[in-house]
Every structure is written in C-alpha cells, then in structure tokens.
Short mmCIF file of C-alpha atoms and ligand atoms in Angstrom, two decimals:
data_model
loop_
_atom_site.label_atom_id
_atom_site.label_comp_id
_atom_site.label_asym_id
_atom_site.label_seq_id
_atom_site.Cartn_x
_atom_site.Cartn_y
_atom_site.Cartn_z
CA MET A 253 43.00 -51.20 -8.73
CA GLN A 254 45.53 -50.26 -11.35
CA THR A 255 45.37 -47.00 -13.25
CA ARG A 256 45.61 -45.80 -16.84
CA LYS A 257 46.31 -42.36 -18.15
CA LEU A 258 43.67 -40.81 -20.43
CA GLY A 259 45.67 -39.57 -23.40
CA ARG A 260 48.76 -37.46 -23.32
CA THR A 261 47.15 -34.65 -21.29
CA GLY A 262 44.29 -36.30 -19.44
CA PRO A 263 44.06 -37.57 -15.86
CA GLN A 264 45.27 -40.82 -14.40
CA VAL A 265 42.11 -42.86 -13.76
CA SER A 266 41.28 -46.38 -12.53
CA GLN A 267 41.62 -49.07 -15.18
CA LEU A 268 37.83 -49.43 -15.13
CA GLY A 269 35.35 -46.61 -15.05
CA LEU A 270 31.66 -46.66 -13.97
CA GLY A 271 28.99 -45.19 -16.16
CA LEU A 272 25.92 -44.12 -14.33
CA MET A 273 23.42 -43.73 -17.19
CA GLY A 274 21.31 -46.84 -16.42
CA MET A 275 20.76 -45.64 -12.82
CA SER A 276 18.51 -42.88 -14.18
CA ASP A 277 17.47 -43.70 -17.67
CA LEU A 278 17.11 -45.93 -20.71
CA TYR A 279 17.52 -49.41 -19.13
CA GLY A 280 14.20 -49.62 -17.27
CA PRO A 281 13.56 -48.98 -13.64
CA ALA A 282 16.53 -48.57 -11.28
CA ASP A 283 16.55 -48.79 -7.56
CA ARG A 284 17.83 -45.55 -5.98
CA ALA A 285 19.31 -47.10 -2.76
CA GLU A 286 21.00 -49.79 -4.87
CA SER A 287 22.35 -47.24 -7.31
CA LEU A 288 23.95 -45.22 -4.44
CA ALA A 289 25.31 -48.41 -2.84
CA THR A 290 26.79 -49.39 -6.16
CA ILE A 291 28.51 -46.01 -6.56
CA HIS A 292 29.89 -46.28 -2.98
CA ALA A 293 31.12 -49.85 -3.60
CA ALA A 294 32.94 -48.67 -6.79
CA LEU A 295 34.63 -45.83 -4.91
CA ASP A 296 35.59 -48.31 -2.13
CA ALA A 297 37.07 -50.62 -4.80
CA GLY A 298 39.22 -47.80 -6.16
CA VAL A 299 37.16 -46.69 -9.15
CA THR A 300 38.07 -43.09 -9.84
CA LEU A 301 36.32 -42.40 -13.15
CA LEU A 302 32.55 -41.78 -12.98
CA ASP A 303 30.66 -40.95 -16.18
CA THR A 304 27.34 -39.10 -16.38
CA GLY A 305 25.42 -36.74 -18.70
CA ASP A 306 23.17 -33.79 -17.85
CA PHE A 307 20.44 -35.47 -20.00
CA TYR A 308 20.50 -38.83 -18.21
CA GLY A 309 17.16 -38.64 -16.50
CA MET A 310 17.20 -34.87 -17.22
CA GLY A 311 19.35 -33.91 -14.28
CA HIS A 312 18.47 -37.00 -12.19
CA ASN A 313 21.80 -38.73 -12.79
CA GLU A 314 23.86 -35.71 -11.67
CA LEU A 315 21.74 -35.28 -8.54
CA LEU A 316 22.23 -38.93 -7.77
CA LEU A 317 25.99 -38.57 -8.12
CA ARG A 318 25.89 -35.50 -5.86
CA GLU A 319 24.04 -37.51 -3.28
CA ALA A 320 26.53 -40.39 -3.59
CA LEU A 321 29.49 -37.98 -3.13
CA ALA A 322 27.94 -36.23 -0.14
CA ALA A 323 29.52 -38.90 2.08
CA GLY A 324 32.96 -37.88 0.71
CA GLY A 325 35.38 -38.92 -2.03
CA ARG A 326 34.82 -36.12 -4.50
CA GLU A 327 38.55 -35.20 -4.51
CA ARG A 328 39.46 -38.73 -5.44
CA VAL A 329 37.17 -39.12 -8.46
CA ASN A 330 37.15 -37.73 -11.95
CA ILE A 331 33.62 -36.76 -12.96
CA SER A 332 33.05 -36.97 -16.72
CA VAL A 333 29.95 -35.10 -17.87
CA LYS A 334 28.33 -35.13 -21.32
CA PHE A 335 26.14 -32.29 -22.46
CA GLY A 336 24.30 -31.09 -25.55
CA ALA A 337 21.57 -33.67 -26.03
CA MET A 338 18.20 -32.02 -25.71
CA ARG A 339 15.00 -33.65 -24.62
CA ASP A 340 11.36 -32.63 -24.24
CA PRO A 341 9.36 -33.18 -21.04
CA ASP A 342 8.42 -36.64 -22.16
CA GLY A 343 12.02 -37.60 -22.60
CA ASN A 344 11.98 -37.60 -26.34
CA TRP A 345 15.27 -36.70 -28.03
CA ILE A 346 14.88 -33.39 -29.82
CA GLY A 347 18.38 -32.49 -31.14
CA TYR A 348 21.76 -31.22 -30.05
CA ASP A 349 22.97 -27.81 -29.03
CA ALA A 350 26.68 -27.15 -28.73
CA ARG A 351 26.77 -23.50 -29.43
CA PRO A 352 29.33 -21.60 -27.20
CA ALA A 353 26.58 -19.92 -25.18
CA ALA A 354 24.77 -23.22 -24.73
CA VAL A 355 27.98 -24.92 -23.61
CA LYS A 356 28.46 -22.40 -20.75
CA ASN A 357 24.77 -22.62 -19.86
CA PHE A 358 24.83 -26.40 -19.64
CA ALA A 359 27.99 -26.30 -17.68
CA ALA A 360 26.60 -23.78 -15.14
CA TYR A 361 23.57 -26.07 -14.50
CA SER A 362 25.72 -29.22 -14.19
CA LEU A 363 28.09 -27.53 -11.73
CA LYS A 364 25.13 -26.49 -9.63
CA ARG A 365 23.36 -29.88 -9.81
CA LEU A 366 26.59 -31.74 -9.03
CA GLY A 367 27.50 -29.31 -6.24
CA VAL A 368 31.09 -29.09 -7.41
CA GLU A 369 33.47 -26.29 -8.27
CA HIS A 370 34.77 -27.96 -11.39
CA ILE A 371 33.99 -30.76 -13.81
CA ASP A 372 36.95 -33.09 -14.46
CA ILE A 373 36.16 -34.01 -18.13
CA TYR A 374 33.47 -32.10 -20.08
CA ARG A 375 32.35 -33.29 -23.50
CA PRO A 376 29.60 -32.73 -26.04
CA ALA A 377 27.56 -35.95 -26.32
CA ARG A 378 27.42 -35.65 -30.12
CA LEU A 379 28.76 -33.32 -32.76
CA ASP A 380 26.26 -30.54 -33.30
CA PRO A 381 26.12 -30.38 -37.08
CA ALA A 382 25.13 -26.69 -36.95
CA VAL A 383 28.18 -25.64 -34.99
CA PRO A 384 31.89 -25.88 -36.05
CA ILE A 385 33.65 -28.14 -33.46
CA GLU A 386 36.23 -25.38 -33.07
CA ASP A 387 33.56 -23.12 -31.58
CA THR A 388 32.30 -25.83 -29.17
CA VAL A 389 35.80 -26.77 -28.03
CA GLY A 390 36.77 -23.08 -27.85
CA ALA A 391 33.93 -22.53 -25.40
CA ILE A 392 34.94 -25.44 -23.19
CA ALA A 393 38.56 -24.15 -23.35
CA GLU A 394 37.35 -20.87 -21.87
CA LEU A 395 35.80 -22.96 -19.03
CA VAL A 396 39.16 -24.63 -18.58
CA LYS A 397 40.80 -21.21 -18.32
CA ALA A 398 38.15 -20.15 -15.78
CA GLY A 399 38.87 -23.27 -13.61
CA ARG A 400 35.44 -24.73 -14.13
CA VAL A 401 36.58 -27.67 -16.28
CA ARG A 402 39.89 -29.61 -16.06
CA HIS A 403 39.90 -31.60 -19.33
CA ILE A 404 38.06 -31.68 -22.63
CA GLY A 405 36.63 -34.90 -24.05
CA LEU A 406 34.61 -35.83 -27.11
CA SER A 407 32.03 -38.49 -27.79
CA GLU A 408 31.26 -40.54 -30.97
CA VAL A 409 33.15 -38.29 -33.32
CA GLY A 410 35.28 -39.31 -36.30
CA SER A 411 38.97 -38.64 -37.15
CA GLU A 412 38.49 -35.36 -38.91
CA THR A 413 36.51 -33.86 -36.01
CA LEU A 414 39.18 -35.16 -33.62
CA ARG A 415 41.92 -33.41 -35.50
CA ARG A 416 40.03 -30.18 -35.79
CA ALA A 417 39.16 -30.17 -32.09
CA HIS A 418 42.59 -31.14 -30.95
CA ALA A 419 44.04 -28.20 -32.94
CA VAL A 420 42.03 -25.86 -30.69
CA HIS A 421 42.75 -27.47 -27.31
CA PRO A 422 44.26 -30.86 -26.31
CA ILE A 423 41.56 -33.54 -26.06
CA ALA A 424 41.94 -35.93 -23.20
CA ASP A 425 39.77 -38.76 -24.40
CA LEU A 426 37.25 -39.93 -26.91
CA GLN A 427 34.21 -41.74 -25.48
CA ILE A 428 32.99 -44.21 -28.08
CA GLU A 429 31.26 -47.62 -28.24
CA TYR A 430 33.81 -50.44 -28.41
CA SER A 431 33.24 -54.08 -27.68
CA MET A 432 33.86 -57.48 -29.15
CA ILE A 433 30.84 -56.86 -31.45
CA SER A 434 31.19 -53.05 -31.99
CA ARG A 435 34.60 -52.62 -33.71
CA GLY A 436 34.01 -49.59 -35.97
CA VAL A 437 36.52 -47.64 -33.97
CA GLU A 438 39.30 -49.89 -35.36
CA ASP A 439 38.72 -48.52 -38.77
CA GLY A 440 40.82 -45.36 -38.46
CA ILE A 441 39.47 -43.60 -35.34
CA LEU A 442 41.71 -45.58 -32.93
CA GLN A 443 44.77 -44.86 -35.06
CA THR A 444 43.94 -41.11 -35.05
CA CYS A 445 43.52 -41.16 -31.25
CA ARG A 446 46.91 -42.82 -30.89
CA GLU A 447 48.58 -40.40 -33.35
CA LEU A 448 47.27 -37.40 -31.43
CA GLY A 449 47.69 -38.85 -27.96
CA ILE A 450 43.98 -38.95 -27.15
CA GLY A 451 42.77 -41.66 -24.81
CA VAL A 452 39.70 -43.79 -25.31
CA THR A 453 36.94 -44.42 -22.77
CA ALA A 454 35.03 -47.34 -24.24
CA TYR A 455 31.32 -47.61 -23.53
CA GLY A 456 28.92 -50.45 -24.30
CA VAL A 457 31.69 -52.96 -23.69
CA LEU A 458 28.86 -55.41 -22.78
CA SER A 459 26.83 -54.08 -25.73
CA ARG A 460 24.39 -52.75 -23.19
CA GLY A 461 23.99 -56.16 -21.54
CA LEU A 462 23.52 -58.10 -24.77
CA ILE A 463 26.92 -59.84 -24.52
CA SER A 464 27.01 -59.89 -20.70
CA GLY A 465 25.84 -63.44 -20.49
CA HIS A 466 22.78 -62.35 -18.51
CA TRP A 467 20.53 -61.39 -21.43
CA SER A 468 18.00 -63.88 -22.81
CA LYS A 469 15.08 -64.24 -25.14
CA GLN A 470 12.85 -63.90 -22.13
CA ARG A 471 14.03 -60.29 -21.65
CA ALA A 472 13.26 -59.39 -25.32
CA GLY A 473 10.66 -56.70 -25.59
CA GLU A 474 11.46 -55.09 -22.21
CA ALA A 475 10.05 -51.59 -22.50
CA ASP A 476 13.41 -49.78 -22.32
CA PHE A 477 15.90 -48.49 -24.96
CA ARG A 478 17.16 -51.99 -25.59
CA GLY A 479 13.87 -53.76 -26.04
CA ARG A 480 12.28 -50.98 -28.04
CA ALA A 481 14.96 -49.19 -30.05
CA SER A 482 18.19 -51.24 -30.29
CA PRO A 483 18.32 -53.32 -33.49
CA ARG A 484 20.67 -55.96 -31.98
CA PHE A 485 18.08 -56.79 -29.39
CA GLN A 486 15.29 -57.54 -31.86
CA GLY A 487 13.98 -60.80 -33.47
CA ASP A 488 16.34 -62.77 -35.58
CA ASN A 489 19.19 -60.39 -34.81
CA LEU A 490 18.81 -61.25 -31.11
CA ASP A 491 18.87 -65.04 -31.81
CA HIS A 492 22.03 -64.64 -33.82
CA ASN A 493 23.68 -62.42 -31.26
CA LEU A 494 22.84 -64.67 -28.35
CA GLY A 495 24.39 -67.47 -30.35
CA LEU A 496 27.66 -65.51 -30.38
CA VAL A 497 27.39 -65.15 -26.57
CA GLU A 498 27.24 -68.90 -26.25
CA LYS A 499 30.52 -69.19 -28.21
CA VAL A 500 32.13 -66.70 -25.75
CA ARG A 501 30.54 -68.64 -22.84
CA ALA A 502 32.35 -71.82 -23.90
CA ILE A 503 35.71 -70.02 -23.81
CA ALA A 504 34.79 -68.19 -20.49
CA ASP A 505 33.90 -71.55 -18.87
CA GLU A 506 37.33 -72.96 -19.79
CA LEU A 507 39.01 -69.92 -18.33
CA GLY A 508 36.87 -70.19 -15.20
CA VAL A 509 35.44 -66.72 -15.55
CA SER A 510 32.13 -65.17 -16.72
CA VAL A 511 31.07 -64.01 -20.10
CA ALA A 512 30.95 -60.35 -18.97
CA GLN A 513 34.42 -60.60 -17.54
CA VAL A 514 35.72 -61.92 -20.91
CA ALA A 515 34.00 -59.07 -22.71
CA ILE A 516 35.42 -56.41 -20.42
CA ALA A 517 38.92 -57.91 -20.36
CA TRP A 518 38.81 -58.11 -24.17
CA VAL A 519 38.36 -54.32 -24.41
CA ALA A 520 41.00 -53.69 -21.84
CA ALA A 521 43.43 -55.90 -23.80
CA GLN A 522 43.09 -53.70 -26.97
CA GLY A 523 45.54 -51.11 -25.54
CA GLU A 524 46.87 -49.34 -22.44
CA ASP A 525 45.26 -46.19 -23.74
CA ILE A 526 41.73 -47.62 -23.41
CA VAL A 527 39.63 -47.50 -20.24
CA PRO A 528 36.42 -49.56 -20.36
CA LEU A 529 33.39 -47.94 -18.76
CA VAL A 530 30.86 -50.44 -17.34
CA GLY A 531 27.26 -49.62 -16.70
CA ALA A 532 26.73 -51.73 -13.55
CA ARG A 533 23.61 -50.73 -11.72
CA THR A 534 23.81 -53.14 -8.85
CA ARG A 535 26.59 -54.21 -6.46
CA ALA A 536 26.32 -57.76 -7.78
CA ARG A 537 26.95 -56.65 -11.43
CA LEU A 538 29.70 -54.33 -10.26
CA THR A 539 31.48 -57.13 -8.39
CA GLU A 540 31.38 -59.19 -11.49
CA ALA A 541 32.78 -56.34 -13.60
CA LEU A 542 35.56 -55.61 -11.13
CA GLY A 543 36.58 -59.24 -11.36
CA ALA A 544 37.55 -58.60 -14.98
CA THR A 545 40.53 -56.45 -13.79
CA ALA A 546 42.26 -59.63 -12.62
CA LEU A 547 41.82 -61.34 -15.97
CA ARG A 548 44.66 -61.04 -18.50
CA LEU A 549 43.64 -62.57 -21.80
CA THR A 550 46.65 -64.17 -23.55
CA ALA A 551 47.38 -63.79 -27.24
CA ALA A 552 46.01 -67.33 -27.63
CA ASP A 553 42.78 -66.43 -25.78
CA LEU A 554 42.35 -63.36 -27.95
CA ALA A 555 42.92 -65.38 -31.12
CA ARG A 556 40.28 -67.90 -30.04
CA LEU A 557 37.75 -65.16 -29.29
CA GLU A 558 38.50 -63.50 -32.62
CA LYS A 559 37.77 -66.77 -34.33
CA ALA A 560 34.58 -67.31 -32.34
CA VAL A 561 33.36 -63.74 -32.77
CA PRO A 562 34.96 -62.06 -35.80
CA ALA A 563 34.86 -58.23 -36.03
CA ASP A 564 31.66 -58.10 -38.09
CA ALA A 565 29.90 -61.03 -36.46
CA ALA A 566 27.01 -59.09 -34.93
CA ALA A 567 23.58 -58.96 -36.55
CA GLY A 568 22.06 -55.49 -36.63
CA GLU A 569 23.48 -52.04 -36.26
CA ARG A 570 24.40 -50.66 -32.81
CA TYR A 571 21.86 -47.85 -33.04
CA ASN A 572 18.63 -47.40 -35.10
CA ALA A 573 18.72 -45.40 -38.29
CA HIS A 574 17.64 -42.15 -36.64
CA ALA A 575 20.39 -42.30 -33.90
CA THR A 576 23.04 -43.54 -36.39
CA ALA A 577 22.41 -40.46 -38.59
CA VAL A 578 23.78 -38.18 -35.89
CA LEU A 579 26.96 -40.26 -35.32
CA ASP A 580 29.94 -38.36 -36.76
CA SER A 581 31.96 -41.46 -35.88
CA GLU A 582 30.06 -43.41 -38.54
CA LYS A 583 30.72 -40.96 -41.31
CA ARG A 584 33.97 -42.33 -42.62
N1 LIG B 703 29.05 -41.41 -25.19
C1 LIG B 703 27.93 -42.10 -25.44
O1 LIG B 703 27.33 -41.93 -26.49
C2 LIG B 703 27.40 -43.12 -24.49
C3 LIG B 703 26.33 -43.96 -24.86
C4 LIG B 703 25.91 -44.92 -23.95
C5 LIG B 703 26.55 -45.06 -22.68
N2 LIG B 703 27.57 -44.19 -22.35
C6 LIG B 703 28.22 -44.28 -21.04
O2 LIG B 703 28.81 -45.50 -20.86
C7 LIG B 703 28.29 -46.18 -19.72
C8 LIG B 703 28.23 -47.66 -19.97
O3 LIG B 703 27.37 -47.91 -21.04
P1 LIG B 703 26.30 -49.05 -20.99
O4 LIG B 703 25.59 -48.99 -19.71
O5 LIG B 703 25.51 -49.01 -22.24
O6 LIG B 703 27.31 -50.30 -21.07
P2 LIG B 703 27.38 -51.79 -20.75
O7 LIG B 703 28.31 -51.96 -19.58
O8 LIG B 703 27.67 -52.44 -22.03
O9 LIG B 703 25.88 -52.30 -20.33
C9 LIG B 703 25.45 -52.16 -19.07
C10 LIG B 703 24.26 -53.08 -18.78
O10 LIG B 703 24.69 -54.45 -18.97
C11 LIG B 703 24.08 -55.27 -18.00
N3 LIG B 703 25.08 -56.09 -17.26
C12 LIG B 703 25.02 -57.42 -17.16
N4 LIG B 703 26.13 -57.86 -16.44
C13 LIG B 703 26.83 -56.74 -16.12
C14 LIG B 703 27.96 -56.54 -15.40
N5 LIG B 703 28.73 -57.58 -14.84
N6 LIG B 703 28.48 -55.29 -15.23
C15 LIG B 703 27.81 -54.26 -15.77
N7 LIG B 703 26.67 -54.38 -16.48
C16 LIG B 703 26.18 -55.58 -16.65
C17 LIG B 703 23.27 -54.36 -17.06
O11 LIG B 703 21.89 -54.44 -17.43
P3 LIG B 703 20.85 -54.99 -16.43
O12 LIG B 703 21.14 -54.16 -15.12
O13 LIG B 703 19.50 -54.67 -17.04
O14 LIG B 703 21.16 -56.39 -16.25
C18 LIG B 703 23.84 -53.03 -17.37
O15 LIG B 703 22.85 -52.02 -17.20
C19 LIG B 703 26.94 -45.49 -19.43
O16 LIG B 703 26.55 -45.67 -18.12
C20 LIG B 703 27.19 -44.09 -19.89
O17 LIG B 703 27.80 -43.40 -18.80
C21 LIG B 703 28.03 -43.26 -23.24
#
C-alpha cells in the first residue's frame, strides 16, 4: 500500500481510506460481524485512514470502530471524525452546531466512545451558518494544544471558508464529494486547496454505489438514503446515470478491470494530494476497491473516460434541495 500526505501539515496516510458510514447508517442494513471483518481486512491490507462521524448511527459507528480496534492497530491508523450534525431520536437531521462549547462537548463524547486519547483529524461535518468558522476552528485548535486532536479538517466548505479557517490554524484536508460525475470541486475549491497546501479526502467516489457497476434498476426504491432521498437514484435520472455506467463498463472491460476500480482510480489520478475514501461494507467490496490501487490510468484512458462521461454528464443533483442548501461548497 502506497501512501499520500494530507496537505502540507497533515499526516501521511494510505493512498486509499475506508469510510465507515454505511456500516451504521444511511445505506440500509449492515452486518455487524462483516463490518468488523471488513475493517480488519482493511487494516491488514495497509489502510491507515478510517473515517467516521459521531452522528453515523448516533454513536454506533464510533463504538463499532472501537470494537474493531480492540484487537490492536490503533497506533497505526488515523481516525478522522466528523461532528456537528444533530439528529433527533428518530434519526431526522435537525441542524448543525459548531459553537466552541459544542465542539468541545462533541469531542469529549467521541473520545470516550472511541476509547482513545486523541482524535487524529477532527472536522465539522458542515459549516454552521450561525457560527463564524474562525470560532469553530479556534475551538478545535485549543483541542490540538491540549493534545486531544492532532489535525484539523473541514468538510464540504467553499474557498472563502477554507481561507478564513486556514488563517486561524493550518487545515490538513478538506473532505468533499469528488467523482467522475461530481466535479464541482474542480470549479475553484481544488485550486484553493492547492494554493493553501490543504489535502483532499474525496468521498462518494462511487457516487454512493451508483457508478460502482453494482447498482441496477432492481435496487431502485430501496428504503435507504439512496433510494429515498438521492436525486441521482430516482426515475429518469437513474436510467440516464446507469447509461453512463455502461459507457464506463465498456472501457473497464477493455482494461480488464471493474467499473468501481476505474471510478476509484479516476479520482486517485486527479492529483497526488487527493486520497479517495471508499465506503466498502463487506470484504468482497473492499477487495475490489483495493484492486484499484494497482490501476494507473494513462492520459489516453483518462481522455476516453472524459469523452464518455463529461464533467456535467450526470442527471440530478448530488443531494436533494434541503441538503444542498447547507452546503457551503455549493455557494460559489
Ligand atoms: N463529508 C461528508 O459530507 C461525507 C458524506 C458522505 C460520506 N462521507 C464519508 O465518505 C465515506 C465514503 O462515502 P460513500 O460510502 O458514500 O462512498 P462510495 O464509496 O461512493 O459508496 C459506497 C457504496 O458503494 C457500493 N459499492 C459497490 N461496490 C463497491 C466497492 N467495490 N467498494 C466500495 N463500495 C462499493 C456499496 O453499497 P452496497 O454495499 O449497498 O453495495 C457502498 O456502500 C463514508 O463512509 C463516510 O465516511 C463523508
């Protein structure tokens, strides 16, 4: 497993990270034993970046990670934790809280649930519109000074917020959706990250499974986030987007790899400063994803993919209107 450095000041991490969200939330039922086995298999393969959030399954995801690390390996991994998204007992999203006191409170609970002395990268899941980013980052910087956090990250914020935050404390990485069909980051944000020396951890590189080559019309309407709330998985949008997948499949077949491997390798090929996070929930999916690390797409491959799936090829937005409204990264 090769490594990449997250920004100028961030840690050196495996070239592929594992996101744990789907093991607790949003993508339908997950199998606990298989989730643990998948995390262990990732560690065995040399994955050293694990991403979670305190709100993924309302603490469930952090407790799962604690259990996975009970067998050892904590010192080898970088744990990235998102905070700030608030939910009610039914799991409904009820806003964001990134006030300084809330930051410290969330961190205290995460440290306890994870059973660790420090969090490696700590980040607000979204910009809290009621709190200046300087205050939020200032509070995390105090946690850094206290030895409870090693690095500060951000998630789904735009260039102006990146600059303001970075002026308070160096930002290691921006976590943001980036895939062959989600290219908004190329419109200024990526350039800002590069100018400031901020790394990128790309999520949704398979567009939540849509461009993995394993999604189909038969799975439409599944009662999870994708089937219910994601515009790209609905009706005519889904037909169109699955048509794009077939174009990628033709190229993947010629290369002798899978669609998911092409999609992951495409993100990795966009720069040495980018680390794709994959949301594998099973060892089989993980093995496929890890296979992408051996795939180097040539300039000719990338040009063919660009022709088959141009930047704005997808039908439907990446989030519904309600969720898009809170994306600072979309306010350009
Ligand atoms: N900062 C943010 O706002 C934000 C938002 C979302 C996620 N994230 C983080 O990013 C991580 C990854 O996001 P994501 O899960 O949406 O990304 P993803 O990797 O695009 O999608 C993961 C889903 O794709 C399907 N899949 C099919 N083949 C796969 C393969 N070979 N490897 C992996 N998955 C495959 C799986 O669904 P099935 O198992 O149903 O087939 C899996 O759950 C999350 O776990 C989370 O930590 C961050």
